[in-house]
Amino acid sequence: MDNKKIIIIGIILFVIVFAVIFVMFTSVKYERVEITPNGTSIEVPANQTKYDGEVESTKIWHWDKGILVTYNSYADNNIIKISEMGFDTLVNVIKNGEQQNIDGFTCYIINADELLEISIFDIIKVNYNGKFYCIPLYNETTHDNLLICSNDKDVAVHMAKSVQYKNVYPDNTDLNDALSTVENLTGDLQSKAENYTINTNLSEVKSAVEEKIGVNLDDAQNTIEQYTGKLPI
């Protein structure tokens, strides 16, 4: 074999070895975590994802290039689902971003500074820059709500694809009946309030509503504001 062929083979081998090493050091490794105990799980970047805890029944994880937020309405024992309203408002804020379809997932693109302005992320002491790719997910069977946001759209899509849903909260007919009762009662209170607010002090109306539903409206507003900042009511 002449020297020319040896040199060519050597170059090819060098390129192959370099490519393998590059992929090994740049590819993201994942580990699976449960977002509900013994239930739904998702793959997150390994050895760098930190669980930050719960904010009003909403769980938060973060890593150097992203954030994961989850909420399960059946794990929330509050009859008035304040956390669910807050999570929905959070997702609506994300949906103000540019919308793209990536591998079958609806993705919203927002700037990092816009994301970190959302009050719920105050517990995460990090500085993010650039664009974030956010994918909201919901499963009607397991009642899981997820919001995946990452600087790297490939990571966001991989995580979305990796979700394995598992229902660990059986339907609670008593809870459903209670929710239905609350909804009917709230509608009735609203109708009555509209009829006599002209001749009644509004603070008295507010007190009557709070007494009927068992929820302090100011506390409910403060809870929702933890997610999105101050919102007008």
GROMACS .gro file of C-alpha atoms in nm:
model
  233
    1MET     CA    1   0.000   0.000   0.000
    2ASP     CA    2   0.152   0.331  -0.104
    3ASN     CA    3   0.188   0.630   0.124
    4LYS     CA    4  -0.094   0.822  -0.046
    5LYS     CA    5  -0.352   0.555   0.040
    6ILE     CA    6  -0.221   0.533   0.395
    7ILE     CA    7  -0.259   0.910   0.437
    8ILE     CA    8  -0.615   0.903   0.297
    9ILE     CA    9  -0.716   0.616   0.527
   10GLY     CA   10  -0.558   0.797   0.822
   11ILE     CA   11  -0.752   1.115   0.746
   12ILE     CA   12  -1.080   0.921   0.717
   13LEU     CA   13  -1.017   0.744   1.049
   14PHE     CA   14  -0.931   1.076   1.215
   15VAL     CA   15  -1.255   1.235   1.090
   16ILE     CA   16  -1.460   0.937   1.213
   17VAL     CA   17  -1.298   0.939   1.557
   18PHE     CA   18  -1.339   1.317   1.586
   19ALA     CA   19  -1.707   1.293   1.488
   20VAL     CA   20  -1.772   1.021   1.746
   21ILE     CA   21  -1.600   1.219   2.022
   22PHE     CA   22  -1.787   1.536   1.921
   23VAL     CA   23  -2.124   1.360   1.936
   24MET     CA   24  -2.039   1.202   2.272
   25PHE     CA   25  -1.954   1.535   2.432
   26THR     CA   26  -2.228   1.746   2.272
   27SER     CA   27  -2.529   1.513   2.278
   28VAL     CA   28  -2.774   1.558   2.565
   29LYS     CA   29  -2.818   1.264   2.800
   30TYR     CA   30  -3.155   1.218   2.966
   31GLU     CA   31  -3.299   1.064   3.279
   32ARG     CA   32  -3.664   0.988   3.353
   33VAL     CA   33  -3.846   1.159   3.640
   34GLU     CA   34  -4.200   1.116   3.769
   35ILE     CA   35  -4.419   1.425   3.763
   36THR     CA   36  -4.688   1.241   3.960
   37PRO     CA   37  -4.595   0.972   4.216
   38ASN     CA   38  -4.596   0.630   4.042
   39GLY     CA   39  -4.769   0.797   3.749
   40THR     CA   40  -4.685   1.016   3.450
   41SER     CA   41  -4.313   1.057   3.377
   42ILE     CA   42  -4.088   1.252   3.141
   43GLU     CA   43  -3.724   1.253   3.033
   44VAL     CA   44  -3.522   1.556   3.145
   45PRO     CA   45  -3.156   1.651   3.087
   46ALA     CA   46  -2.954   1.419   3.313
   47ASN     CA   47  -2.734   1.536   3.602
   48GLN     CA   48  -2.838   1.898   3.561
   49THR     CA   49  -3.213   1.913   3.620
   50LYS     CA   50  -3.312   2.044   3.963
   51TYR     CA   51  -3.653   2.006   4.127
   52ASP     CA   52  -3.740   2.346   4.274
   53GLY     CA   53  -4.053   2.242   4.462
   54GLU     CA   54  -4.421   2.333   4.448
   55VAL     CA   55  -4.599   2.667   4.422
   56GLU     CA   56  -4.967   2.618   4.507
   57SER     CA   57  -4.977   2.255   4.379
   58THR     CA   58  -4.771   2.342   4.069
   59LYS     CA   59  -4.434   2.163   4.039
   60ILE     CA   60  -4.126   2.328   3.888
   61TRP     CA   61  -3.796   2.187   3.757
   62HIS     CA   62  -3.515   2.377   3.585
   63TRP     CA   63  -3.177   2.315   3.422
   64ASP     CA   64  -2.918   2.541   3.263
   65LYS     CA   65  -3.119   2.583   2.942
   66GLY     CA   66  -3.480   2.531   3.038
   67ILE     CA   67  -3.778   2.498   3.269
   68LEU     CA   68  -4.048   2.234   3.325
   69VAL     CA   69  -4.378   2.321   3.495
   70THR     CA   70  -4.646   2.061   3.574
   71TYR     CA   71  -4.989   2.064   3.734
   72ASN     CA   72  -5.244   1.788   3.794
   73SER     CA   73  -5.598   1.902   3.871
   74TYR     CA   74  -5.683   1.574   4.048
   75ALA     CA   75  -5.380   1.606   4.275
   76ASP     CA   76  -5.503   1.951   4.377
   77ASN     CA   77  -5.737   1.898   4.673
   78ASN     CA   78  -5.880   2.250   4.664
   79ILE     CA   79  -6.240   2.255   4.542
   80ILE     CA   80  -6.185   2.599   4.392
   81LYS     CA   81  -5.899   2.529   4.151
   82ILE     CA   82  -5.701   2.850   4.198
   83SER     CA   83  -5.379   2.679   4.084
   84GLU     CA   84  -5.548   2.555   3.768
   85MET     CA   85  -5.657   2.909   3.682
   86GLY     CA   86  -5.302   3.029   3.746
   87PHE     CA   87  -5.150   2.755   3.528
   88ASP     CA   88  -5.397   2.830   3.247
   89THR     CA   89  -5.308   3.199   3.268
   90LEU     CA   90  -4.938   3.109   3.252
   91VAL     CA   91  -4.995   2.905   2.936
   92ASN     CA   92  -5.196   3.191   2.783
   93VAL     CA   93  -4.900   3.424   2.843
   94ILE     CA   94  -4.672   3.176   2.664
   95LYS     CA   95  -4.916   3.160   2.372
   96ASN     CA   96  -4.850   3.527   2.299
   97GLY     CA   97  -4.524   3.412   2.141
   98GLU     CA   98  -4.462   3.313   1.780
   99GLN     CA   99  -4.630   2.981   1.701
  100GLN     CA  100  -4.457   2.698   1.513
  101ASN     CA  101  -4.537   2.333   1.446
  102ILE     CA  102  -4.233   2.118   1.524
  103ASP     CA  103  -4.257   1.741   1.474
  104GLY     CA  104  -4.632   1.752   1.537
  105PHE     CA  105  -4.609   1.964   1.853
  106THR     CA  106  -4.739   2.320   1.879
  107CYS     CA  107  -4.445   2.529   1.998
  108TYR     CA  108  -4.444   2.894   2.110
  109ILE     CA  109  -4.128   3.103   2.090
  110ILE     CA  110  -4.072   3.380   2.345
  111ASN     CA  111  -3.772   3.573   2.469
  112ALA     CA  112  -3.605   3.464   2.792
  113ASP     CA  113  -3.666   3.798   2.963
  114GLU     CA  114  -4.040   3.768   2.891
  115LEU     CA  115  -4.043   3.419   3.040
  116LEU     CA  116  -3.862   3.523   3.358
  117GLU     CA  117  -4.101   3.816   3.410
  118ILE     CA  118  -4.367   3.559   3.506
  119SER     CA  119  -4.378   3.570   3.885
  120ILE     CA  120  -4.395   3.194   3.942
  121PHE     CA  121  -4.034   3.168   3.823
  122ASP     CA  122  -3.905   3.399   4.098
  123ILE     CA  123  -3.797   3.090   4.295
  124ILE     CA  124  -3.552   2.998   4.016
  125LYS     CA  125  -3.231   3.193   4.064
  126VAL     CA  126  -3.096   3.174   3.709
  127ASN     CA  127  -3.029   3.405   3.419
  128TYR     CA  128  -3.155   3.292   3.079
  129ASN     CA  129  -3.084   3.459   2.747
  130GLY     CA  130  -3.210   3.424   2.392
  131LYS     CA  131  -3.523   3.255   2.265
  132PHE     CA  132  -3.718   2.986   2.447
  133TYR     CA  133  -3.916   2.713   2.275
  134CYS     CA  134  -4.223   2.633   2.487
  135ILE     CA  135  -4.452   2.333   2.438
  136PRO     CA  136  -4.772   2.307   2.648
  137LEU     CA  137  -4.922   1.958   2.686
  138TYR     CA  138  -5.245   1.830   2.841
  139ASN     CA  139  -5.386   1.480   2.887
  140GLU     CA  140  -5.758   1.445   2.962
  141THR     CA  141  -5.726   1.091   3.099
  142THR     CA  142  -5.450   1.156   3.354
  143HIS     CA  143  -5.539   1.525   3.410
  144ASP     CA  144  -5.171   1.618   3.365
  145ASN     CA  145  -5.078   1.967   3.246
  146LEU     CA  146  -4.717   2.025   3.136
  147LEU     CA  147  -4.525   2.325   3.010
  148ILE     CA  148  -4.180   2.256   2.864
  149CYS     CA  149  -3.958   2.557   2.785
  150SER     CA  150  -3.601   2.525   2.654
  151ASN     CA  151  -3.336   2.730   2.472
  152ASP     CA  152  -3.280   2.419   2.260
  153LYS     CA  153  -3.583   2.323   2.051
  154ASP     CA  154  -3.449   1.969   2.003
  155VAL     CA  155  -3.447   1.922   2.380
  156ALA     CA  156  -3.800   2.061   2.410
  157VAL     CA  157  -3.928   1.826   2.139
  158HIS     CA  158  -3.742   1.525   2.283
  159MET     CA  159  -3.898   1.589   2.622
  160ALA     CA  160  -4.245   1.627   2.473
  161LYS     CA  161  -4.206   1.298   2.285
  162SER     CA  162  -4.076   1.121   2.597
  163VAL     CA  163  -4.384   1.181   2.814
  164GLN     CA  164  -4.542   0.856   2.934
  165TYR     CA  165  -4.888   0.920   3.074
  166LYS     CA  166  -5.023   0.704   3.356
  167ASN     CA  167  -5.342   0.773   3.547
  168VAL     CA  168  -5.307   0.732   3.924
  169TYR     CA  169  -5.607   0.944   4.021
  170PRO     CA  170  -5.938   0.756   3.973
  171ASP     CA  171  -6.243   0.963   3.893
  172ASN     CA  172  -6.380   1.115   4.210
  173THR     CA  173  -6.756   1.145   4.167
  174ASP     CA  174  -6.792   1.320   4.502
  175LEU     CA  175  -6.540   1.582   4.392
  176ASN     CA  176  -6.710   1.622   4.054
  177ASP     CA  177  -7.046   1.667   4.228
  178ALA     CA  178  -6.891   1.923   4.460
  179LEU     CA  179  -6.739   2.113   4.169
  180SER     CA  180  -7.074   2.109   3.988
  181THR     CA  181  -7.243   2.242   4.301
  182VAL     CA  182  -6.986   2.519   4.334
  183GLU     CA  183  -7.026   2.614   3.968
  184ASN     CA  184  -7.405   2.629   4.002
  185LEU     CA  185  -7.379   2.823   4.326
  186THR     CA  186  -7.130   3.067   4.175
  187GLY     CA  187  -7.357   3.125   3.877
  188ASP     CA  188  -7.653   3.182   4.108
  189LEU     CA  189  -7.454   3.423   4.321
  190GLN     CA  190  -7.339   3.613   4.013
  191SER     CA  191  -7.698   3.645   3.891
  192LYS     CA  192  -7.820   3.767   4.229
  193ALA     CA  193  -7.528   4.003   4.263
  194GLU     CA  194  -7.601   4.161   3.926
  195ASN     CA  195  -7.962   4.216   4.034
  196TYR     CA  196  -7.891   4.407   4.352
  197THR     CA  197  -7.545   4.561   4.317
  198ILE     CA  198  -7.704   4.890   4.213
  199ASN     CA  199  -7.866   4.927   4.555
  200THR     CA  200  -7.613   4.735   4.764
  201ASN     CA  201  -7.264   4.817   4.883
  202LEU     CA  202  -7.018   4.621   4.667
  203SER     CA  203  -6.810   4.521   4.968
  204GLU     CA  204  -7.119   4.354   5.114
  205VAL     CA  205  -7.172   4.165   4.789
  206LYS     CA  206  -6.811   4.050   4.795
  207SER     CA  207  -6.844   3.934   5.156
  208ALA     CA  208  -7.160   3.741   5.072
  209VAL     CA  209  -6.992   3.565   4.780
  210GLU     CA  210  -6.688   3.478   4.992
  211GLU     CA  211  -6.911   3.337   5.266
  212LYS     CA  212  -7.103   3.119   5.020
  213ILE     CA  213  -6.806   2.968   4.835
  214GLY     CA  214  -6.569   2.958   5.132
  215VAL     CA  215  -6.286   3.135   4.948
  216ASN     CA  216  -6.132   3.475   5.018
  217LEU     CA  217  -6.132   3.650   4.680
  218ASP     CA  218  -5.828   3.862   4.769
  219ASP     CA  219  -5.633   3.546   4.859
  220ALA     CA  220  -5.744   3.386   4.532
  221GLN     CA  221  -5.621   3.689   4.336
  222ASN     CA  222  -5.286   3.684   4.521
  223THR     CA  223  -5.243   3.315   4.440
  224ILE     CA  224  -5.302   3.369   4.069
  225GLU     CA  225  -5.063   3.667   4.071
  226GLN     CA  226  -4.785   3.432   4.186
  227TYR     CA  227  -4.800   3.285   3.836
  228THR     CA  228  -4.826   3.589   3.614
  229GLY     CA  229  -4.769   3.902   3.816
  230LYS     CA  230  -5.040   4.152   3.901
  231LEU     CA  231  -5.354   4.105   3.697
  232PRO     CA  232  -5.655   4.340   3.700
  233ILE     CA  233  -5.982   4.189   3.824
   0.00000   0.00000   0.00000
